[in-house]
PDB file of C-alpha atoms in Angstrom:
ATOM      1  CA  MET A  96     129.336 188.469 170.844  1.00  0.00           C
ATOM      2  CA  VAL A  97     127.064 189.276 167.891  1.00  0.00           C
ATOM      3  CA  SER A  98     126.772 192.482 165.970  1.00  0.00           C
ATOM      4  CA  ALA A  99     123.809 194.697 166.798  1.00  0.00           C
ATOM      5  CA  HIS A 100     122.468 194.029 163.287  1.00  0.00           C
ATOM      6  CA  ARG A 101     122.913 190.275 162.997  1.00  0.00           C
ATOM      7  CA  THR A 102     120.090 187.832 162.489  1.00  0.00           C
ATOM      8  CA  HIS A 103     118.391 185.235 164.675  1.00  0.00           C
ATOM      9  CA  ALA A 104     120.586 182.627 162.962  1.00  0.00           C
ATOM     10  CA  ASP A 105     123.692 184.547 164.002  1.00  0.00           C
ATOM     11  CA  VAL A 106     122.478 184.530 167.602  1.00  0.00           C
ATOM     12  CA  VAL A 107     122.000 180.762 167.412  1.00  0.00           C
ATOM     13  CA  SER A 108     125.514 180.341 166.016  1.00  0.00           C
ATOM     14  CA  ALA A 109     127.032 182.488 168.763  1.00  0.00           C
ATOM     15  CA  LEU A 110     125.247 180.508 171.464  1.00  0.00           C
ATOM     16  CA  ARG A 111     126.257 177.182 169.943  1.00  0.00           C
ATOM     17  CA  ALA A 112     129.876 178.316 169.768  1.00  0.00           C
ATOM     18  CA  ALA A 113     129.644 179.146 173.475  1.00  0.00           C
ATOM     19  CA  GLY A 114     128.434 175.609 174.226  1.00  0.00           C
ATOM     20  CA  CYS A 115     124.765 176.389 174.883  1.00  0.00           C
ATOM     21  CA  VAL A 116     122.929 173.084 174.434  1.00  0.00           C
ATOM     22  CA  PHE A 117     119.527 174.643 173.721  1.00  0.00           C
ATOM     23  CA  ALA A 118     120.818 177.384 171.431  1.00  0.00           C
ATOM     24  CA  GLU A 119     117.690 177.600 169.250  1.00  0.00           C
ATOM     25  CA  GLU A 120     115.334 178.001 172.192  1.00  0.00           C
ATOM     26  CA  GLU A 121     117.632 180.418 174.014  1.00  0.00           C
ATOM     27  CA  ALA A 122     118.100 182.546 170.896  1.00  0.00           C
ATOM     28  CA  GLN A 123     114.346 182.942 170.520  1.00  0.00           C
ATOM     29  CA  LEU A 124     113.991 184.013 174.161  1.00  0.00           C
ATOM     30  CA  LEU A 125     116.812 186.542 173.855  1.00  0.00           C
ATOM     31  CA  VAL A 126     115.406 187.996 170.634  1.00  0.00           C
ATOM     32  CA  GLU A 127     111.982 188.349 172.270  1.00  0.00           C
ATOM     33  CA  ALA A 128     113.476 190.002 175.358  1.00  0.00           C
ATOM     34  CA  ALA A 129     115.554 192.545 173.422  1.00  0.00           C
ATOM     35  CA  ARG A 130     113.975 195.930 172.800  1.00  0.00           C
ATOM     36  CA  THR A 131     116.602 197.133 170.316  1.00  0.00           C
ATOM     37  CA  PRO A 132     119.419 195.578 168.255  1.00  0.00           C
ATOM     38  CA  SER A 133     121.985 196.966 170.705  1.00  0.00           C
ATOM     39  CA  ASP A 134     119.982 195.493 173.580  1.00  0.00           C
ATOM     40  CA  LEU A 135     120.167 192.098 171.870  1.00  0.00           C
ATOM     41  CA  GLU A 136     123.917 192.571 171.515  1.00  0.00           C
ATOM     42  CA  ARG A 137     124.263 193.061 175.275  1.00  0.00           C
ATOM     43  CA  LEU A 138     121.999 190.140 176.173  1.00  0.00           C
ATOM     44  CA  VAL A 139     123.824 187.717 173.895  1.00  0.00           C
ATOM     45  CA  ALA A 140     127.203 188.920 175.142  1.00  0.00           C
ATOM     46  CA  ARG A 141     126.130 188.215 178.732  1.00  0.00           C
ATOM     47  CA  ARG A 142     124.894 184.732 177.843  1.00  0.00           C
ATOM     48  CA  VAL A 143     127.993 183.896 175.787  1.00  0.00           C
ATOM     49  CA  SER A 144     130.161 184.952 178.737  1.00  0.00           C
ATOM     50  CA  GLY A 145     128.516 182.198 180.796  1.00  0.00           C
ATOM     51  CA  GLU A 146     125.867 184.097 182.759  1.00  0.00           C
ATOM     52  CA  PRO A 147     122.775 181.931 183.401  1.00  0.00           C
ATOM     53  CA  LEU A 148     120.004 182.507 180.873  1.00  0.00           C
ATOM     54  CA  GLU A 149     117.512 183.275 183.642  1.00  0.00           C
ATOM     55  CA  GLN A 150     119.669 186.075 185.017  1.00  0.00           C
ATOM     56  CA  VAL A 151     120.110 187.486 181.519  1.00  0.00           C
ATOM     57  CA  LEU A 152     116.360 187.441 180.868  1.00  0.00           C
ATOM     58  CA  GLY A 153     115.527 188.679 184.358  1.00  0.00           C
ATOM     59  CA  HIS A 154     113.071 185.911 185.157  1.00  0.00           C
ATOM     60  CA  VAL A 155     112.493 182.172 185.425  1.00  0.00           C
ATOM     61  CA  PHE A 156     109.304 180.166 185.025  1.00  0.00           C
ATOM     62  CA  PHE A 157     108.920 178.161 188.214  1.00  0.00           C
ATOM     63  CA  HIS A 158     105.915 176.061 189.226  1.00  0.00           C
ATOM     64  CA  GLY A 159     103.809 177.789 186.577  1.00  0.00           C
ATOM     65  CA  ARG A 160     104.762 181.303 187.680  1.00  0.00           C
ATOM     66  CA  ARG A 161     107.083 183.914 186.258  1.00  0.00           C
ATOM     67  CA  ILE A 162     109.595 184.752 188.989  1.00  0.00           C
ATOM     68  CA  ALA A 163     111.960 187.725 188.855  1.00  0.00           C
ATOM     69  CA  VAL A 164     115.650 186.768 189.011  1.00  0.00           C
ATOM     70  CA  ARG A 165     118.546 189.199 189.243  1.00  0.00           C
ATOM     71  CA  PRO A 166     122.304 188.834 188.643  1.00  0.00           C
ATOM     72  CA  GLY A 167     124.102 187.338 191.622  1.00  0.00           C
ATOM     73  CA  VAL A 168     121.031 185.437 192.851  1.00  0.00           C
ATOM     74  CA  PHE A 169     120.579 181.654 192.909  1.00  0.00           C
ATOM     75  CA  VAL A 170     118.389 180.445 190.028  1.00  0.00           C
ATOM     76  CA  PRO A 171     115.682 178.025 191.264  1.00  0.00           C
ATOM     77  CA  ARG A 172     115.881 174.583 189.653  1.00  0.00           C
ATOM     78  CA  ARG A 173     112.972 172.601 188.294  1.00  0.00           C
ATOM     79  CA  ARG A 174     113.552 169.816 190.853  1.00  0.00           C
ATOM     80  CA  THR A 175     112.684 172.258 193.620  1.00  0.00           C
ATOM     81  CA  GLU A 176     109.127 172.326 192.286  1.00  0.00           C
ATOM     82  CA  TYR A 177     108.759 168.999 194.103  1.00  0.00           C
ATOM     83  CA  LEU A 178     109.610 170.740 197.383  1.00  0.00           C
ATOM     84  CA  VAL A 179     106.788 173.168 196.583  1.00  0.00           C
ATOM     85  CA  ASP A 180     104.377 170.308 195.857  1.00  0.00           C
ATOM     86  CA  CYS A 181     105.172 168.657 199.187  1.00  0.00           C
ATOM     87  CA  ALA A 182     104.667 171.938 201.059  1.00  0.00           C
ATOM     88  CA  ILE A 183     101.340 172.593 199.347  1.00  0.00           C
ATOM     89  CA  GLU A 184     100.083 169.172 200.437  1.00  0.00           C
ATOM     90  CA  LEU A 185     100.786 170.037 204.074  1.00  0.00           C
ATOM     91  CA  ALA A 186      99.592 173.638 204.136  1.00  0.00           C
ATOM     92  CA  ARG A 187      95.969 174.330 205.050  1.00  0.00           C
ATOM     93  CA  PRO A 188      94.175 177.548 203.986  1.00  0.00           C
ATOM     94  CA  GLY A 189      95.378 180.425 206.124  1.00  0.00           C
ATOM     95  CA  ALA A 190      98.617 178.656 207.020  1.00  0.00           C
ATOM     96  CA  VAL A 191     101.639 180.541 208.325  1.00  0.00           C
ATOM     97  CA  ILE A 192     104.447 179.690 205.893  1.00  0.00           C
ATOM     98  CA  VAL A 193     108.129 180.578 206.120  1.00  0.00           C
ATOM     99  CA  ASP A 194     110.456 180.314 203.125  1.00  0.00           C
ATOM    100  CA  MET A 195     113.890 180.047 204.756  1.00  0.00           C
ATOM    101  CA  CYS A 196     117.050 180.553 202.667  1.00  0.00           C
ATOM    102  CA  CYS A 197     114.565 182.080 200.261  1.00  0.00           C
ATOM    103  CA  GLY A 198     116.874 183.311 197.503  1.00  0.00           C
ATOM    104  CA  CYS A 199     114.614 185.052 194.974  1.00  0.00           C
ATOM    105  CA  GLY A 200     111.525 183.886 196.893  1.00  0.00           C
ATOM    106  CA  ALA A 201     110.376 181.401 194.254  1.00  0.00           C
ATOM    107  CA  VAL A 202     109.405 178.635 196.701  1.00  0.00           C
ATOM    108  CA  GLY A 203     107.469 180.916 199.035  1.00  0.00           C
ATOM    109  CA  SER A 204     105.706 182.626 196.149  1.00  0.00           C
ATOM    110  CA  ALA A 205     104.619 179.324 194.608  1.00  0.00           C
ATOM    111  CA  VAL A 206     103.375 177.842 197.897  1.00  0.00           C
ATOM    112  CA  ALA A 207     101.535 181.015 198.922  1.00  0.00           C
ATOM    113  CA  THR A 208      99.823 181.232 195.531  1.00  0.00           C
ATOM    114  CA  ALA A 209      98.498 177.685 195.830  1.00  0.00           C
ATOM    115  CA  VAL A 210      97.367 177.932 199.466  1.00  0.00           C
ATOM    116  CA  GLY A 211      94.398 180.180 200.102  1.00  0.00           C
ATOM    117  CA  ALA A 212      94.893 183.151 202.427  1.00  0.00           C
ATOM    118  CA  ALA A 213      98.412 181.989 203.346  1.00  0.00           C
ATOM    119  CA  GLU A 214     100.488 184.199 205.627  1.00  0.00           C
ATOM    120  CA  ILE A 215     103.869 184.081 203.903  1.00  0.00           C
ATOM    121  CA  TYR A 216     107.246 185.179 205.305  1.00  0.00           C
ATOM    122  CA  ALA A 217     110.743 184.756 203.859  1.00  0.00           C
ATOM    123  CA  ALA A 218     114.316 185.206 205.006  1.00  0.00           C
ATOM    124  CA  ASP A 219     117.842 185.011 203.627  1.00  0.00           C
ATOM    125  CA  ILE A 220     121.292 186.020 204.815  1.00  0.00           C
ATOM    126  CA  ASP A 221     122.174 187.538 201.421  1.00  0.00           C
ATOM    127  CA  PRO A 222     120.852 191.099 200.917  1.00  0.00           C
ATOM    128  CA  VAL A 223     121.101 190.693 197.136  1.00  0.00           C
ATOM    129  CA  ALA A 224     118.750 187.713 197.393  1.00  0.00           C
ATOM    130  CA  THR A 225     116.261 189.443 199.686  1.00  0.00           C
ATOM    131  CA  ALA A 226     116.167 192.497 197.404  1.00  0.00           C
ATOM    132  CA  CYS A 227     115.151 190.152 194.595  1.00  0.00           C
ATOM    133  CA  ALA A 228     112.683 188.263 196.809  1.00  0.00           C
ATOM    134  CA  ARG A 229     110.889 191.549 197.518  1.00  0.00           C
ATOM    135  CA  LEU A 230     109.997 191.639 193.816  1.00  0.00           C
ATOM    136  CA  ASN A 231     108.199 188.308 194.157  1.00  0.00           C
ATOM    137  CA  LEU A 232     106.749 188.462 197.684  1.00  0.00           C
ATOM    138  CA  PRO A 233     105.203 191.131 199.931  1.00  0.00           C
ATOM    139  CA  SER A 234     108.279 193.246 200.646  1.00  0.00           C
ATOM    140  CA  TYR A 235     107.410 193.858 204.306  1.00  0.00           C
ATOM    141  CA  ARG A 236     107.470 190.105 204.961  1.00  0.00           C
ATOM    142  CA  VAL A 237     110.969 189.474 203.584  1.00  0.00           C
ATOM    143  CA  PHE A 238     113.693 189.652 206.237  1.00  0.00           C
ATOM    144  CA  ASP A 239     117.483 189.853 206.163  1.00  0.00           C
ATOM    145  CA  GLY A 240     119.507 187.716 208.533  1.00  0.00           C
ATOM    146  CA  ASP A 241     120.979 184.368 209.465  1.00  0.00           C
ATOM    147  CA  LEU A 242     118.242 181.721 209.539  1.00  0.00           C
ATOM    148  CA  PHE A 243     115.890 182.145 212.519  1.00  0.00           C
ATOM    149  CA  ASP A 244     117.646 185.299 213.701  1.00  0.00           C
ATOM    150  CA  ALA A 245     115.974 187.043 210.768  1.00  0.00           C
ATOM    151  CA  LEU A 246     112.395 186.222 211.774  1.00  0.00           C
ATOM    152  CA  PRO A 247     110.160 188.395 213.961  1.00  0.00           C
ATOM    153  CA  ALA A 248     109.709 186.897 217.417  1.00  0.00           C
ATOM    154  CA  THR A 249     105.925 186.946 216.933  1.00  0.00           C
ATOM    155  CA  LEU A 250     106.277 183.929 214.624  1.00  0.00           C
ATOM    156  CA  ARG A 251     107.790 181.700 217.298  1.00  0.00           C
ATOM    157  CA  GLY A 252     105.548 178.657 217.790  1.00  0.00           C
ATOM    158  CA  ARG A 253     103.143 179.744 215.013  1.00  0.00           C
ATOM    159  CA  VAL A 254     104.680 178.373 211.816  1.00  0.00           C
ATOM    160  CA  ASP A 255     102.653 175.688 210.029  1.00  0.00           C
ATOM    161  CA  VAL A 256     105.064 175.072 207.153  1.00  0.00           C
ATOM    162  CA  LEU A 257     108.773 175.927 207.283  1.00  0.00           C
ATOM    163  CA  VAL A 258     110.226 175.221 203.856  1.00  0.00           C
ATOM    164  CA  ALA A 259     113.894 175.539 202.924  1.00  0.00           C
ATOM    165  CA  ASN A 260     115.928 174.968 199.815  1.00  0.00           C
ATOM    166  CA  ALA A 261     119.119 175.427 201.813  1.00  0.00           C
ATOM    167  CA  PRO A 262     122.553 174.860 200.225  1.00  0.00           C
ATOM    168  CA  TYR A 263     123.457 171.164 200.272  1.00  0.00           C
ATOM    169  CA  VAL A 264     126.337 170.729 197.807  1.00  0.00           C
ATOM    170  CA  PRO A 265     129.477 169.448 199.598  1.00  0.00           C
ATOM    171  CA  SER A 266     132.289 172.010 199.457  1.00  0.00           C
ATOM    172  CA  GLY A 267     134.579 169.667 197.552  1.00  0.00           C
ATOM    173  CA  VAL A 268     132.052 169.240 194.750  1.00  0.00           C
ATOM    174  CA  ILE A 269     131.523 172.938 193.979  1.00  0.00           C
ATOM    175  CA  GLY A 270     134.415 172.986 191.517  1.00  0.00           C
ATOM    176  CA  SER A 271     132.792 170.312 189.355  1.00  0.00           C
ATOM    177  CA  MET A 272     129.489 172.157 189.025  1.00  0.00           C
ATOM    178  CA  PRO A 273     128.573 173.807 185.690  1.00  0.00           C
ATOM    179  CA  ARG A 274     130.495 177.028 185.128  1.00  0.00           C
ATOM    180  CA  GLU A 275     127.397 179.222 185.041  1.00  0.00           C
ATOM    181  CA  ALA A 276     126.422 178.031 188.520  1.00  0.00           C
ATOM    182  CA  ARG A 277     129.792 178.230 190.258  1.00  0.00           C
ATOM    183  CA  CYS A 278     130.743 181.533 188.601  1.00  0.00           C
ATOM    184  CA  SER A 279     127.436 183.427 188.503  1.00  0.00           C
ATOM    185  CA  GLU A 280     125.567 182.244 191.596  1.00  0.00           C
ATOM    186  CA  PRO A 281     126.636 183.085 195.169  1.00  0.00           C
ATOM    187  CA  ARG A 282     128.801 180.329 196.640  1.00  0.00           C
ATOM    188  CA  ARG A 283     126.969 180.430 199.954  1.00  0.00           C
ATOM    189  CA  ALA A 284     123.742 179.534 198.127  1.00  0.00           C
ATOM    190  CA  LEU A 285     125.449 176.335 196.925  1.00  0.00           C
ATOM    191  CA  ASP A 286     128.056 175.330 199.513  1.00  0.00           C
ATOM    192  CA  GLY A 287     126.690 173.210 202.367  1.00  0.00           C
ATOM    193  CA  GLY A 288     130.049 172.503 204.024  1.00  0.00           C
ATOM    194  CA  PRO A 289     132.130 169.300 204.073  1.00  0.00           C
ATOM    195  CA  ASP A 290     129.172 166.915 203.757  1.00  0.00           C
ATOM    196  CA  GLY A 291     126.683 169.444 202.401  1.00  0.00           C
ATOM    197  CA  LEU A 292     124.548 169.533 205.546  1.00  0.00           C
ATOM    198  CA  ASP A 293     125.956 172.357 207.679  1.00  0.00           C
ATOM    199  CA  VAL A 294     122.913 174.593 207.162  1.00  0.00           C
ATOM    200  CA  HIS A 295     120.494 171.663 207.470  1.00  0.00           C
ATOM    201  CA  ARG A 296     121.872 170.895 210.935  1.00  0.00           C
ATOM    202  CA  ARG A 297     121.200 174.440 212.077  1.00  0.00           C
ATOM    203  CA  LEU A 298     117.748 174.521 210.485  1.00  0.00           C
ATOM    204  CA  VAL A 299     116.701 171.264 212.108  1.00  0.00           C
ATOM    205  CA  ALA A 300     118.073 172.251 215.508  1.00  0.00           C
ATOM    206  CA  GLY A 301     116.098 175.488 215.576  1.00  0.00           C
ATOM    207  CA  ALA A 302     112.885 174.475 213.835  1.00  0.00           C
ATOM    208  CA  ILE A 303     110.986 172.984 216.773  1.00  0.00           C
ATOM    209  CA  ARG A 304     110.878 176.336 218.575  1.00  0.00           C
ATOM    210  CA  TRP A 305     109.172 177.986 215.610  1.00  0.00           C
ATOM    211  CA  LEU A 306     106.748 175.280 214.470  1.00  0.00           C
ATOM    212  CA  THR A 307     103.228 175.080 215.802  1.00  0.00           C
ATOM    213  CA  GLY A 308     101.843 171.712 216.932  1.00  0.00           C
ATOM    214  CA  GLY A 309     101.505 169.569 213.812  1.00  0.00           C
ATOM    215  CA  GLY A 310     103.665 172.008 211.851  1.00  0.00           C
ATOM    216  CA  SER A 311     106.330 170.707 209.481  1.00  0.00           C
ATOM    217  CA  LEU A 312     109.844 171.520 208.346  1.00  0.00           C
ATOM    218  CA  LEU A 313     110.574 170.558 204.724  1.00  0.00           C
ATOM    219  CA  VAL A 314     114.103 170.575 203.293  1.00  0.00           C
ATOM    220  CA  GLU A 315     115.481 169.558 199.935  1.00  0.00           C
ATOM    221  CA  SER A 316     118.527 167.283 199.958  1.00  0.00           C
ATOM    222  CA  ALA A 317     120.411 164.823 197.792  1.00  0.00           C
ATOM    223  CA  ALA A 318     119.036 161.277 197.929  1.00  0.00           C
ATOM    224  CA  ALA A 319     122.200 159.990 199.615  1.00  0.00           C
ATOM    225  CA  GLN A 320     121.931 162.669 202.317  1.00  0.00           C
ATOM    226  CA  ALA A 321     118.314 161.890 203.228  1.00  0.00           C
ATOM    227  CA  PRO A 322     119.021 159.211 205.892  1.00  0.00           C
ATOM    228  CA  VAL A 323     121.386 161.582 207.688  1.00  0.00           C
ATOM    229  CA  VAL A 324     118.822 164.397 207.587  1.00  0.00           C
ATOM    230  CA  GLU A 325     116.127 162.040 208.905  1.00  0.00           C
ATOM    231  CA  GLY A 326     118.411 161.202 211.826  1.00  0.00           C
ATOM    232  CA  LEU A 327     118.982 164.882 212.570  1.00  0.00           C
ATOM    233  CA  ILE A 328     115.239 165.480 212.533  1.00  0.00           C
ATOM    234  CA  ALA A 329     114.491 162.565 214.849  1.00  0.00           C
ATOM    235  CA  ARG A 330     117.138 163.687 217.359  1.00  0.00           C
ATOM    236  CA  ALA A 331     115.622 167.183 217.327  1.00  0.00           C
ATOM    237  CA  GLY A 332     112.285 165.775 218.517  1.00  0.00           C
ATOM    238  CA  LEU A 333     110.439 165.884 215.192  1.00  0.00           C
ATOM    239  CA  ASP A 334     108.881 162.956 213.348  1.00  0.00           C
ATOM    240  CA  PRO A 335     110.948 162.343 210.183  1.00  0.00           C
ATOM    241  CA  ALA A 336     109.834 161.215 206.741  1.00  0.00           C
ATOM    242  CA  ALA A 337     111.626 161.249 203.386  1.00  0.00           C
ATOM    243  CA  ARG A 338     109.909 161.584 200.026  1.00  0.00           C
ATOM    244  CA  ARG A 339     111.375 160.958 196.599  1.00  0.00           C
ATOM    245  CA  SER A 340     110.249 161.976 193.092  1.00  0.00           C
ATOM    246  CA  GLU A 341     111.807 160.229 190.126  1.00  0.00           C
ATOM    247  CA  GLU A 342     110.029 162.664 187.795  1.00  0.00           C
ATOM    248  CA  PHE A 343     111.803 165.652 189.343  1.00  0.00           C
ATOM    249  CA  ASP A 344     114.901 163.694 190.448  1.00  0.00           C
ATOM    250  CA  ALA A 345     114.323 165.299 193.836  1.00  0.00           C
ATOM    251  CA  THR A 346     114.354 164.322 197.497  1.00  0.00           C
ATOM    252  CA  VAL A 347     112.515 166.133 200.293  1.00  0.00           C
ATOM    253  CA  VAL A 348     112.906 165.331 203.988  1.00  0.00           C
ATOM    254  CA  ILE A 349     110.079 166.342 206.311  1.00  0.00           C
ATOM    255  CA  GLY A 350     110.092 166.783 210.089  1.00  0.00           C
ATOM    256  CA  THR A 351     106.730 167.199 211.823  1.00  0.00           C
ATOM    257  CA  ARG A 352     106.220 168.522 215.313  1.00  0.00           C
ATOM    258  CA  ARG A 353     104.042 166.241 217.424  1.00  0.00           C
TER     259      ARG A 353
END
């Protein structure tokens, strides 16, 4: 923790001592965000304690947009911008888009911004996440609940693009994740069960009833999981396809309704 009257250099030193790799850049962001010396003290103390920088600042820049992020909410990763790019390619103007497992609503917000006159909806089981998503999306179109149970029945068979950054980290791997993720982000936003695909199985099984003809489900996964997800999609009656970006180190699996 730094004194309320210490310098930018002191902030850098405190962050370096805490193991922050990008201490110089983070210090500048914290100094800019602080309104008073005591405010800076609190912000640095939170970061030094291991809280993600984005939660400390209250926002993240994602796909060219500033997205509000609150404590206790999953912080969207840069690789998920590839999921957004894939969804934008498939969404026509006026498309009905659902951001499932929406977290702070970053994916839905980015896709809706890029697609003209999009009709955007979002859902998450975590009320802390949906409260944050309502800061980034039309609040009346953000729903609380477990996957498809959260959606209004009027969307059934109308969805053009169903996009989901669902949890896909295997349970046994959670303990090896960076401390700021496993300690400051909700476990259920990370933990995908024994093989990481518990939520994906449920998403795929239910998607066909909500997609319109030609509509697509898009899910992020690890590269090694993609063949399994493609198999799930094919067995659910959707046409599967996997896409990979080396730039983003990201994999997206798509299922399209015939």
